[in-house]
Coordinates of C-alpha atoms in Angstrom, one line a residue:
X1 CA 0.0 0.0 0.0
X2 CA 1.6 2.9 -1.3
X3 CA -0.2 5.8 0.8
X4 CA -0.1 4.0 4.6
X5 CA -2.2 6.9 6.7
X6 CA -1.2 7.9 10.1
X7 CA -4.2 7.1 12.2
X8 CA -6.6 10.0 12.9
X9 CA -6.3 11.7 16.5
X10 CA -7.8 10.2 19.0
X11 CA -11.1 11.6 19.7
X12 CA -10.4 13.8 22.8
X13 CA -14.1 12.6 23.5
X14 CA -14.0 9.5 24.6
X15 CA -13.4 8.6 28.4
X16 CA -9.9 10.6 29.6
X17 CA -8.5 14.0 27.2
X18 CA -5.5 13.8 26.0
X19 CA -3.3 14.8 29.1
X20 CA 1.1 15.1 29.0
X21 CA 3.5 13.8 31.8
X22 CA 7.0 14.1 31.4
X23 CA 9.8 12.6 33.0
X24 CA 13.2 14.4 33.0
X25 CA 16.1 13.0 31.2
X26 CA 17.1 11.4 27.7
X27 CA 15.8 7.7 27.2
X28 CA 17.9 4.6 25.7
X29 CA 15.9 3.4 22.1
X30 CA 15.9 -0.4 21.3
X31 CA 17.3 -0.5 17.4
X32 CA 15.1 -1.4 14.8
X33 CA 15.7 -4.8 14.0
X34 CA 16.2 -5.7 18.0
X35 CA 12.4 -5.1 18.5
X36 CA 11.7 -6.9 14.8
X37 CA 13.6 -9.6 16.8
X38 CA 11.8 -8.9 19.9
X39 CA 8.4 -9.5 18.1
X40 CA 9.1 -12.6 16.6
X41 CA 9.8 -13.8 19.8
X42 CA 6.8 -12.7 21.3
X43 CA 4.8 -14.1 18.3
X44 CA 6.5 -17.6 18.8
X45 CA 5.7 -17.7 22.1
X46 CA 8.9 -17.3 24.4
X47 CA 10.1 -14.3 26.3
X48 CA 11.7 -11.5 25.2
X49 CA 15.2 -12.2 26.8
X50 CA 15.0 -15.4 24.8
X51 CA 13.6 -13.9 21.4
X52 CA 17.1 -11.7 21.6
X53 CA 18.9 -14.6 22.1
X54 CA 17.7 -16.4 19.6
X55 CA 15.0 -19.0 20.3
X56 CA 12.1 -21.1 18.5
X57 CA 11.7 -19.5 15.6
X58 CA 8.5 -18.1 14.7
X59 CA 6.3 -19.7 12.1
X60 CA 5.0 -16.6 9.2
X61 CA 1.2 -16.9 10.5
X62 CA -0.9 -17.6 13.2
X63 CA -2.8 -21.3 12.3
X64 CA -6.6 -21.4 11.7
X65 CA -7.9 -21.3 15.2
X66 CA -9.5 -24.3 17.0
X67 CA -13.2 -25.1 16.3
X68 CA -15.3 -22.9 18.5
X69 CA -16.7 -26.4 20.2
X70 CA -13.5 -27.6 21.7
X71 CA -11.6 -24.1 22.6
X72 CA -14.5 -22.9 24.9
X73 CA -15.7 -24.7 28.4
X74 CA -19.2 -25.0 27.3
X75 CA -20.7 -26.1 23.4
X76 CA -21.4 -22.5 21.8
X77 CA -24.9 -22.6 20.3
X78 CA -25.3 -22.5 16.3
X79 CA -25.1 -19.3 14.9
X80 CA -28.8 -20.0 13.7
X81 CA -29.9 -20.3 17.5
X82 CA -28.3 -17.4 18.5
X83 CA -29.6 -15.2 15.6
X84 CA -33.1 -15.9 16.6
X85 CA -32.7 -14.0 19.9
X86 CA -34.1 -10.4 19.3
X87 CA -30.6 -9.4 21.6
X88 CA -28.1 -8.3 19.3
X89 CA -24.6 -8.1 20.3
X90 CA -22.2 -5.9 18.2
X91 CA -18.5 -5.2 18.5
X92 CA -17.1 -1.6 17.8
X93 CA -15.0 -1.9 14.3
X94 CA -12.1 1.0 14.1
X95 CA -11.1 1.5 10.2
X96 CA -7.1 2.6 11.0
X97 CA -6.2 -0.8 12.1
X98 CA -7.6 -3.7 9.8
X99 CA -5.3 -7.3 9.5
X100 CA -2.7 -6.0 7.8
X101 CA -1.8 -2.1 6.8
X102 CA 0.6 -3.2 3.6
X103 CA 0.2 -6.9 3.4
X104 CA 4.0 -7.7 4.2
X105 CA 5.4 -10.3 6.8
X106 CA 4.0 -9.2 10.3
X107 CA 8.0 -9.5 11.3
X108 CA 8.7 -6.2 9.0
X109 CA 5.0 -5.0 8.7
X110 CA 3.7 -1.3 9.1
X111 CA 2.5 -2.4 12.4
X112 CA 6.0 -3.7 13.5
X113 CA 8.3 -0.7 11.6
X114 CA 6.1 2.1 12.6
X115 CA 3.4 1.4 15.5
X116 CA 4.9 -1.0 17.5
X117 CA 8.6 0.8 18.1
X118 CA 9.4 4.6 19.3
X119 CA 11.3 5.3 16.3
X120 CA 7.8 4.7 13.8
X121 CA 7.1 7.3 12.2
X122 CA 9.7 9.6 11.9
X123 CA 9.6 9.2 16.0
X124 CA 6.3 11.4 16.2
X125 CA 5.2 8.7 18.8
X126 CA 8.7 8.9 20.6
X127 CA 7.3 10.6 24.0
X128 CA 5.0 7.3 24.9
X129 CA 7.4 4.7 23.8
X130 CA 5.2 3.6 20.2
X131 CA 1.6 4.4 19.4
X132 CA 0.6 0.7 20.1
X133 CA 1.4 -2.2 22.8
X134 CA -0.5 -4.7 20.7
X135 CA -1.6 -5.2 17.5
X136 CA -4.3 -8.2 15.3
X137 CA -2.7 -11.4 15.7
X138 CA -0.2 -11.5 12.7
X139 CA -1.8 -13.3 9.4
X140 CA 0.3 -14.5 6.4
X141 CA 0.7 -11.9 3.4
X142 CA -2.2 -12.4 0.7
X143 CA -2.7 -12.3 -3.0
X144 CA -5.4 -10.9 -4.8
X145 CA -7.8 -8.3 -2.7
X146 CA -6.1 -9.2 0.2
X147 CA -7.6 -6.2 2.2
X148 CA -11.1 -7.7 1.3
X149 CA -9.9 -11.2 2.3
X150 CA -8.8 -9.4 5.6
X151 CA -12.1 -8.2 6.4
X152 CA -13.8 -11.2 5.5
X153 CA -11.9 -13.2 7.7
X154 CA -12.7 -10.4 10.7
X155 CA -16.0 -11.2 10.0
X156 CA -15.6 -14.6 10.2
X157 CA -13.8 -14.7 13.7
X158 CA -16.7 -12.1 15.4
X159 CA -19.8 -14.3 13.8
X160 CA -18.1 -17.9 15.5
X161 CA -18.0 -15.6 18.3
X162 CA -21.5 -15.6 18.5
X163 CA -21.7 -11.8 17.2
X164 CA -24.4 -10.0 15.0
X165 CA -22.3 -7.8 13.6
X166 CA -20.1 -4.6 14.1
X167 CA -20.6 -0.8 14.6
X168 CA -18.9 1.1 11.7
X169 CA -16.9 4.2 13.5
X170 CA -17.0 6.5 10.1
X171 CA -13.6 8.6 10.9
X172 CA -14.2 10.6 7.6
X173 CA -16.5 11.2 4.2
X174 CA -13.5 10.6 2.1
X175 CA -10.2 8.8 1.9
X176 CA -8.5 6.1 3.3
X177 CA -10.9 5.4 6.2
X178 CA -14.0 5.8 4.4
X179 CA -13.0 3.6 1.2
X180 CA -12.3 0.4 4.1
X181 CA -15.8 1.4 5.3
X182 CA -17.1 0.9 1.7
X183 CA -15.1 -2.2 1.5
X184 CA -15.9 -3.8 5.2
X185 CA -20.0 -3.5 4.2
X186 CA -18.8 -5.1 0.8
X187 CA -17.0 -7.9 2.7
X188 CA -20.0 -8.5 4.9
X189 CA -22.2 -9.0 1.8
X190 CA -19.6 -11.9 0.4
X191 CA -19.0 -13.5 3.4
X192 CA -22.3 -13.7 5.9
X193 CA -25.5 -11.9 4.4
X194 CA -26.8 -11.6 7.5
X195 CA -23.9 -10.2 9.5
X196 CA -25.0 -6.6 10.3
X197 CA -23.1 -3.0 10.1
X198 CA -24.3 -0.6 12.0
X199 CA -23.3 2.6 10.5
X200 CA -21.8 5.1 13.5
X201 CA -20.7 8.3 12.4
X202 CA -17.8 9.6 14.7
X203 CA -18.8 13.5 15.8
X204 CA -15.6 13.7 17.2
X205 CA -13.9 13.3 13.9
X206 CA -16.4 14.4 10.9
X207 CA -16.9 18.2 10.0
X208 CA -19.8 18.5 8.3
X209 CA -23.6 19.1 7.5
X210 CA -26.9 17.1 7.8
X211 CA -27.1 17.0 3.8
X212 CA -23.4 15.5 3.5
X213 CA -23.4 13.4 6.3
X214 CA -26.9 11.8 5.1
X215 CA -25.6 11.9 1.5
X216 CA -22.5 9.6 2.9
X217 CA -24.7 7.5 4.9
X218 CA -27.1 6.9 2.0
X219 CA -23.8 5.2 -0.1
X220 CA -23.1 3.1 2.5
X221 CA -26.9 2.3 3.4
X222 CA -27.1 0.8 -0.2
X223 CA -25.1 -2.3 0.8
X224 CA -27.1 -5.0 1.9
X225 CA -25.2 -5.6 4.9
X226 CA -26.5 -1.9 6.1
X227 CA -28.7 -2.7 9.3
X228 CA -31.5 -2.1 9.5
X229 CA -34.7 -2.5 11.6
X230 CA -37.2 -5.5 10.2
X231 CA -39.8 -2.6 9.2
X232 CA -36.7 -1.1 6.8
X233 CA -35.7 1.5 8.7
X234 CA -31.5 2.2 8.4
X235 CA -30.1 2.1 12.0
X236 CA -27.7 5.0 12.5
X237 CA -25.6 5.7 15.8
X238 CA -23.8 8.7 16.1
X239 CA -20.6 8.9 18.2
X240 CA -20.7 11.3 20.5
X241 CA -23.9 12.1 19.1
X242 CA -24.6 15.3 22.0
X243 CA -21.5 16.8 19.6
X244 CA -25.4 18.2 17.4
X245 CA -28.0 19.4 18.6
X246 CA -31.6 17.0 18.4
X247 CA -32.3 19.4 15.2
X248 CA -29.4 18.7 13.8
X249 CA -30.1 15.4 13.8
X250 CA -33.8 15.3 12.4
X251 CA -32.5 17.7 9.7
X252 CA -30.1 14.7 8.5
X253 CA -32.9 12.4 9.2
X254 CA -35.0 14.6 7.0
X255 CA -32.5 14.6 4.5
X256 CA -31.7 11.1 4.2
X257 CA -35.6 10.4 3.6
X258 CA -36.5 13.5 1.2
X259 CA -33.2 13.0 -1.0
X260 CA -33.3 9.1 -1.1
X261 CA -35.8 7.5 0.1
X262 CA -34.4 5.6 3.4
X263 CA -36.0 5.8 6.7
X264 CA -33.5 6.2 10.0
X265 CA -34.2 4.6 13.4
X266 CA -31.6 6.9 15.0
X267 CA -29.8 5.4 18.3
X268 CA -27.6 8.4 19.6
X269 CA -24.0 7.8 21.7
X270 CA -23.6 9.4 24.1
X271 CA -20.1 10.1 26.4
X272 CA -22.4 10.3 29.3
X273 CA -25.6 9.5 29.3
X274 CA -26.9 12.6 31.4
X275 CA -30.9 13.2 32.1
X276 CA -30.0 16.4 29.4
X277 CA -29.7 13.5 27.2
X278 CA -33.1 12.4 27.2
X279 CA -33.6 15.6 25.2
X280 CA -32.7 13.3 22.1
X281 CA -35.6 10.3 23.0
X282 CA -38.3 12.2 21.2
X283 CA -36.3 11.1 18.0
X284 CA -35.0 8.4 18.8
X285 CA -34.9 4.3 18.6
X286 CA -32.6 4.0 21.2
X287 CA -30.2 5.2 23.3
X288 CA -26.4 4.3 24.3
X289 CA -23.5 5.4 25.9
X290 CA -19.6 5.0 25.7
X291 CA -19.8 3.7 28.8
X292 CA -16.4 3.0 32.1
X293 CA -13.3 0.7 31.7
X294 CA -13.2 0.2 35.5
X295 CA -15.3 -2.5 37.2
X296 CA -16.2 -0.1 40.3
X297 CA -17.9 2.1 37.0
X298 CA -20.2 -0.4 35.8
X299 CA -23.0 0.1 38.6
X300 CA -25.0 2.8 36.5
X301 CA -26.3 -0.1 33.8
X302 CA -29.6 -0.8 35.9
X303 CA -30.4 2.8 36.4
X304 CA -29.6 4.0 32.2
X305 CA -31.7 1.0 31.1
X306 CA -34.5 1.5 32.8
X307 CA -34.8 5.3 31.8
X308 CA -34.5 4.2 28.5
X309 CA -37.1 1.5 28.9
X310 CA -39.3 4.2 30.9
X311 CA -38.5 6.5 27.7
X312 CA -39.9 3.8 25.1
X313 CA -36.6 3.4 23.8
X314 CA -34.1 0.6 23.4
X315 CA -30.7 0.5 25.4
X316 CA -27.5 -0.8 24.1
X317 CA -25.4 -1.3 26.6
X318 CA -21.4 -0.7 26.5
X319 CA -18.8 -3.8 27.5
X320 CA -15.8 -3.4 27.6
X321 CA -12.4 -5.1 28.3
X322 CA -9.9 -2.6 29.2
X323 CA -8.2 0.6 28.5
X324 CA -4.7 1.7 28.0
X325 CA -3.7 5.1 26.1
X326 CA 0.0 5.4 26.0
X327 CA -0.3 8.8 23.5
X328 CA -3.2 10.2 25.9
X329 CA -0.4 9.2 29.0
X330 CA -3.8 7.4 30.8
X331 CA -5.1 4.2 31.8
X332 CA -8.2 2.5 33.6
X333 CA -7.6 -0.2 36.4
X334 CA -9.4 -3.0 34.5
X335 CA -9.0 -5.7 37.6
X336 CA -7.9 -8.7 35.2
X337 CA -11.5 -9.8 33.7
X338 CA -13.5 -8.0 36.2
X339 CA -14.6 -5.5 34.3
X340 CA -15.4 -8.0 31.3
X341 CA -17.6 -9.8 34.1
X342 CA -19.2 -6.9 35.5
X343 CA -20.1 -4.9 32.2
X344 CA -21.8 -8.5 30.9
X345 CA -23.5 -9.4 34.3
X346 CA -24.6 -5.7 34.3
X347 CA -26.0 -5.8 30.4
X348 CA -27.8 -9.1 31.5
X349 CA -29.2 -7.8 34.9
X350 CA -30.1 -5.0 33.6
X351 CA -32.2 -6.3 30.7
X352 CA -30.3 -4.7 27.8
X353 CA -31.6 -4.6 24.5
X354 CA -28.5 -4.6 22.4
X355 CA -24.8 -5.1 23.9
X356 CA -21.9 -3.4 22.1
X357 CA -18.4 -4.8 22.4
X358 CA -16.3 -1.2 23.1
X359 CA -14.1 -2.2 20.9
X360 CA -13.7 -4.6 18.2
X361 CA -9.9 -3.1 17.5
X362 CA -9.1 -0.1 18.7
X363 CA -5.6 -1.2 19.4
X364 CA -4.5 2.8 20.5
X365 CA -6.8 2.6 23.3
X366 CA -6.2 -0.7 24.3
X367 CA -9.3 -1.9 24.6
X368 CA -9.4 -4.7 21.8
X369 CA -11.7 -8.0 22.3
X370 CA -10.6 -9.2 18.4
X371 CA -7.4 -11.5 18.7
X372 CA -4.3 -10.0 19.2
X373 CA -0.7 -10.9 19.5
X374 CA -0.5 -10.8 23.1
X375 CA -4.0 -11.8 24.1
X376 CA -5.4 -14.3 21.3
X377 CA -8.1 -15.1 21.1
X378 CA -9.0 -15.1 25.4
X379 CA -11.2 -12.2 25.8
X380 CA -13.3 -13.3 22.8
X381 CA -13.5 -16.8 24.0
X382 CA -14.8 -15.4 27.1
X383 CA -17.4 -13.1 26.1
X384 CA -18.9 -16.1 24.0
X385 CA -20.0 -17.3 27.2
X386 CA -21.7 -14.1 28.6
X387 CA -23.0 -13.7 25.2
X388 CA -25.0 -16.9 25.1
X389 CA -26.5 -16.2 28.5
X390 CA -27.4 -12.4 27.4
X391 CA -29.0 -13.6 23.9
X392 CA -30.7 -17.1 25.6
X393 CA -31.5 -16.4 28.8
X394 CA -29.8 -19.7 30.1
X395 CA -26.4 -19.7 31.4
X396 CA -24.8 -22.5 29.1
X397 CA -23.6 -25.8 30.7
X398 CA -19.7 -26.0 31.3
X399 CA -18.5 -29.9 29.9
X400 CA -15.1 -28.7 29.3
X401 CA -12.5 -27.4 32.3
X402 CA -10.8 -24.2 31.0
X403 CA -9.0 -22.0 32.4
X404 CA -8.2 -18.4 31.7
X405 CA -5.4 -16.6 33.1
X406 CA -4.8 -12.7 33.1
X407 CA -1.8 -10.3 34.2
X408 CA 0.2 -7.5 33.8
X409 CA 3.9 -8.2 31.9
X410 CA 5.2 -5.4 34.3
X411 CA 4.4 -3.7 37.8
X412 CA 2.2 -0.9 38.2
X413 CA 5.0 1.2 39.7
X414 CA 8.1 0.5 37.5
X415 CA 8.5 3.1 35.6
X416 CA 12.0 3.1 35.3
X417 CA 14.9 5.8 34.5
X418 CA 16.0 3.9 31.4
X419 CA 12.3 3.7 30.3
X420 CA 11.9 4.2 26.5
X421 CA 9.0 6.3 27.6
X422 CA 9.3 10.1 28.5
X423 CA 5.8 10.9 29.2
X424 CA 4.6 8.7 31.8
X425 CA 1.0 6.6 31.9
X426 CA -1.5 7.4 34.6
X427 CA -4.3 6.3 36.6
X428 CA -7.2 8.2 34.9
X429 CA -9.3 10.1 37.8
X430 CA -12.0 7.7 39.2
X431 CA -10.4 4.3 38.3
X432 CA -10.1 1.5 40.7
X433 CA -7.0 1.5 42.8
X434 CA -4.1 -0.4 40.4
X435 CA -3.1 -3.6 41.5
X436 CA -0.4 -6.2 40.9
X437 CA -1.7 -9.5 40.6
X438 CA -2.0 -12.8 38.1
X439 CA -6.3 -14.1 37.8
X440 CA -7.0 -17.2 37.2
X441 CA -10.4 -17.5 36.1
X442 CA -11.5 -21.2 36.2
X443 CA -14.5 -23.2 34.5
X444 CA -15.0 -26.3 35.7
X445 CA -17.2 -29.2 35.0
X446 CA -16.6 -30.4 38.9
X447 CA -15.0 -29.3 42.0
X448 CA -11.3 -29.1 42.0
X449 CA -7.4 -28.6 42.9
X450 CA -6.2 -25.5 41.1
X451 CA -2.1 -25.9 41.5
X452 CA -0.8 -22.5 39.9
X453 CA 2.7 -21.6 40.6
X454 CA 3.6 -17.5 39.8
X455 CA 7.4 -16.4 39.3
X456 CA 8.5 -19.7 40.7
X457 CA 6.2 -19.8 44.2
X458 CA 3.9 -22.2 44.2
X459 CA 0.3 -22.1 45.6
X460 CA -3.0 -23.6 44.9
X461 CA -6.2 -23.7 46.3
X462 CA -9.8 -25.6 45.9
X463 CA -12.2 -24.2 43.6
X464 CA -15.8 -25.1 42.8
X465 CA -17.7 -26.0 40.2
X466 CA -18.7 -23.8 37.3
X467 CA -16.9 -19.9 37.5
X468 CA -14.4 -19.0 39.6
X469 CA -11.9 -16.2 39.8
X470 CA -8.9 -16.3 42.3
X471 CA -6.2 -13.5 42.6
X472 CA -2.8 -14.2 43.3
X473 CA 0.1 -12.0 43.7
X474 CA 2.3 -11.0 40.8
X475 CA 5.8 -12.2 40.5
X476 CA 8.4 -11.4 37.9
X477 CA 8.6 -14.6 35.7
X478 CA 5.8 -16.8 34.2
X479 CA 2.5 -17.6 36.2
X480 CA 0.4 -21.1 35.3
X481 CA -2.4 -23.1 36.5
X482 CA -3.3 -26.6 36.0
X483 CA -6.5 -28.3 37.3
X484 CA -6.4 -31.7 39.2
X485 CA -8.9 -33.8 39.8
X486 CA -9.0 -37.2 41.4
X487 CA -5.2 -37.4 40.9
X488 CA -5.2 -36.3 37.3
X489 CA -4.9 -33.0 35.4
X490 CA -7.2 -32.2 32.8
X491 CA -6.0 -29.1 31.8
X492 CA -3.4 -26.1 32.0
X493 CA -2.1 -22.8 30.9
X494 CA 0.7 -20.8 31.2
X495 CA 1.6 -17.0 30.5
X496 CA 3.1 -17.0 27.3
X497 CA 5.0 -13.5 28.5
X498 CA 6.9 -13.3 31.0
X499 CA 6.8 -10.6 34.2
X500 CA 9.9 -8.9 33.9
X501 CA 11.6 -6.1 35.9
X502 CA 13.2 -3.4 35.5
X503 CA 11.3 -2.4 32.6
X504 CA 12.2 -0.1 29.2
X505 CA 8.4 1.2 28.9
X506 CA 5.2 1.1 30.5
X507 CA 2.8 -1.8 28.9
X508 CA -0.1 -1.1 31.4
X509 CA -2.6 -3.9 29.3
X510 CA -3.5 -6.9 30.9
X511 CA -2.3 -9.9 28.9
X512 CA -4.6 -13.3 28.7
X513 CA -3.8 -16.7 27.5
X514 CA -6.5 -19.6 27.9
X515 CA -5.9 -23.4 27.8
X516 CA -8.9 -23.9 25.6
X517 CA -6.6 -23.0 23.0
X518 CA -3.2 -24.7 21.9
X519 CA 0.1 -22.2 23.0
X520 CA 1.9 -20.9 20.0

């Protein structure tokens, strides 16, 4: 690809502006081909001491992943089944960071040369140490329309996932962004007819007027994959949508009716859904919002779905993973899963309509549930599970012991003088309290022993049938757990990166591994 964009700002909208810390002194850069090295490694699956060394070497693509009814404790449901539910569970999709950026070896790719290392770019993202921490799990270089291969195959991945489909954040009317937007509806058509985009115009981004914006969405509407409402109406959901006024948004409406001919069922954003906000009901489907990355934030799902309700209006309801901005210098204390837990126990307490995943791939924020390098496929294989409860209203039966285990690579604290990092991370006003420790989050079929060694000390404990999460103290080295039962072990997993101190920058995400999957 011969014109690779920077990625757009990030909207100073969503939760936490941008803010700058600096830390005095000059800081040490790894060369180029060390962290090409370095990656490699961490693709293969050993630590980053050993990737520098020279270790396993890494194979050019991640394999197909396992069938959906052996990598997750319980026997998904057919995508049929779950499509009959009137839920609907979409996952936010973020244009600037598809597959693959150039289609080249994911070893010397745009995300490994330019996003991944301080020196990317010219150095513009030298301050924070690299615009990313993570990045899609690597795929082999393509022929033909690989970009339209790409998409199909992210399509692929979030319906076995049990997904309906994804919100389309529309960054821009013209140019890079917007021609994958064309090309993500067009890959939706090909691959799953019935896979929805949900078109989500980003009013932290787009300049413009109710006639252009309706004029844009009415090119994208005349895909098939558009979503819309079974009595025809196109579902649009502004970002940020308090960004215009309610007229603002009936004079697009207008507009997209008067000048072609498609009806909206409008379901604003919001940053915060305040009571102001219920200003926008009287033209609305439904209502949303942004929503926390903090478990101790997730308490207000009861309260905004049942004003919605109360309004006559349907509620999607924001889940999230977590939330890490090195370039905004801010982070939210994500408590290993527990805010993946919380926000789907509080979209299925609180009798949510529609659940979006916030996001799909928004690797700059951190808060990615598609498979990624350092997480796999984990968080996904999690919210399967939620997911079946939210769109059957039956928690699923466990028949296969998994285990899933979460933890920081670093401490909270270390933020070291030879950090590649000038402008320090930070707790964002609000968050839980950080904390240091590995989660093991077990599944089990029957009660049992639960031996998990972390850094080299061992310790187990007894857990019980069906979900269980246990905290254990971080240690620099690998963590693991293995279940045993009646003398035997039926299943493990072990961090696939390693805690390490000191550290060279702050990587504030919580990695995941689970042993429903095979190690690479």
């Amino acid at each position: 690809m011969g014109d690779i964009p920077a990625p757009p700002p990030q909207p100073s909208g969503r939760p936490g502006r941008t803010r700058s810390h600096r830390a005095p002194g000059r800081r040490r850069l790894v060369p180029a081909v060390a962290l090409g090295v370095l990656l490699l490694g961490a693709w293969a699956g050993i630590g980053t001491a050993d990737a520098l060394r020279g270790g396993a070497p890494a194979q050019p693509a991640a394999a197909p992943p396992e069938a959906y009814s052996t990598a997750l404790p319980f026997d998904l449901p057919a995508t049929a089944e779950l499509r009959r539910s009137p839920k609907l569970v979409f996952a936010h999709y973020f244009t600037p960071y598809p597959l693959s950026l150039d289609n080249e070896p994911a070893a010397q790719d745009y995300y490994s040369r330019n996003y991944l290392t301080p020196d990317g770019e010219k150095g513009k993202h030298r301050a924070y140490g690299g615009l990313l921490r993570d990045r899609p799990l690597p795929t082999a270089p393509g022929t033909g329309n690989w970009e339209l291969a790409h998409l199909r195959q992210e399509i692929r991945t979030a319906r076995d996932a049990g997904l309906d489909g994804f919100t389309l954040d529309l960054l821009s009317l013209a140019g890079r962004n917007r021609d994958r937007a064309e090309l993500l509806m067009r890959a939706a058509q090909e691959e799953d007819p019935d896979f929805r985009i949900q078109l989500m115009p980003d009013m932290t981004s787009l300049t413009t007027t109710p006639t252009a914006l309706a004029d844009s969405l009415a090119q994208l509407a005349r895909h098939p994959s558009a979503h819309r409402l079974p009595d025809g109406r196109l579902v649009v959901s502004p970002f940020k949508a308090e960004e215009k006024e309610p007229a603002w948004w009936q004079r697009m409406m207008g507009d997209l009716e008067t000048r072609h001919g498609i009806r909206t069922a409008l379901v604003p954003l919001f940053l915060d859904f305040t009571p102001e906000r219920e200003r926008y009901a009287a033209i609305s489907h439904g209502l949303s919002e942004w929503g926390a990355r903090s478990a101790n934030r997730q308490g207000g799902a009861t309260a905004d779905t049942a004003r919605a309700h109360r309004l006559g209006k349907i509620w999607m309801q924001p889940v999230a993973v977590q939330d890490a901005r090195p370039n905004q210098g801010i982070f939210d204390e994500a408590g290993n899963t527990e805010t993946l837990r919380a926000g789907w126990e509080a979209a299925i307490g609180s009798g949510a309509d529609w659940v979006q995943l916030t996001t799909w791939n928004d690797y700059s924020e951190g808060t990615h549930f598609a498979p990624s390098l350092h997480n796999g496929y984990a968080y996904l294989d999690l919210s399967s599970y939620y997911l079946t409860r939210f769109k059957t209203g039956a928690w699923p039966r466990i028949v296969r012991d998994t285990l899933y285990l979460t933890s920081r690579v670093q401490f909270v604290d270390d933020t070291a003088p030879s950090t590649l990092q000038p402008r320090v991370t930070e707790p964002r006003p609000g968050t839980a309290t950080p904390r240091d420790a590995v989660e093991v989050l077990s599944f089990l079929t029957a009660p049992a022993s639960v031996r998990a060694p972390t850094g080299g000390t061992e310790s187990g404990y007894r857990a019980p049938a069906g979900v269980h999460a246990r905290l254990l103290p971080l240690r620099t080295g690998h963590s693991s757990a293995t279940v045993v039962r009646d003398g035997e072990s039926t299943t493990t997993v072990t961090s696939r990166y390693p805690v390490r101190r000191p550290v060279e920058k702050q990587d504030l995400q919580y990695y995941a591994v689970t042993s429903g999957r095979a190690q690479r």
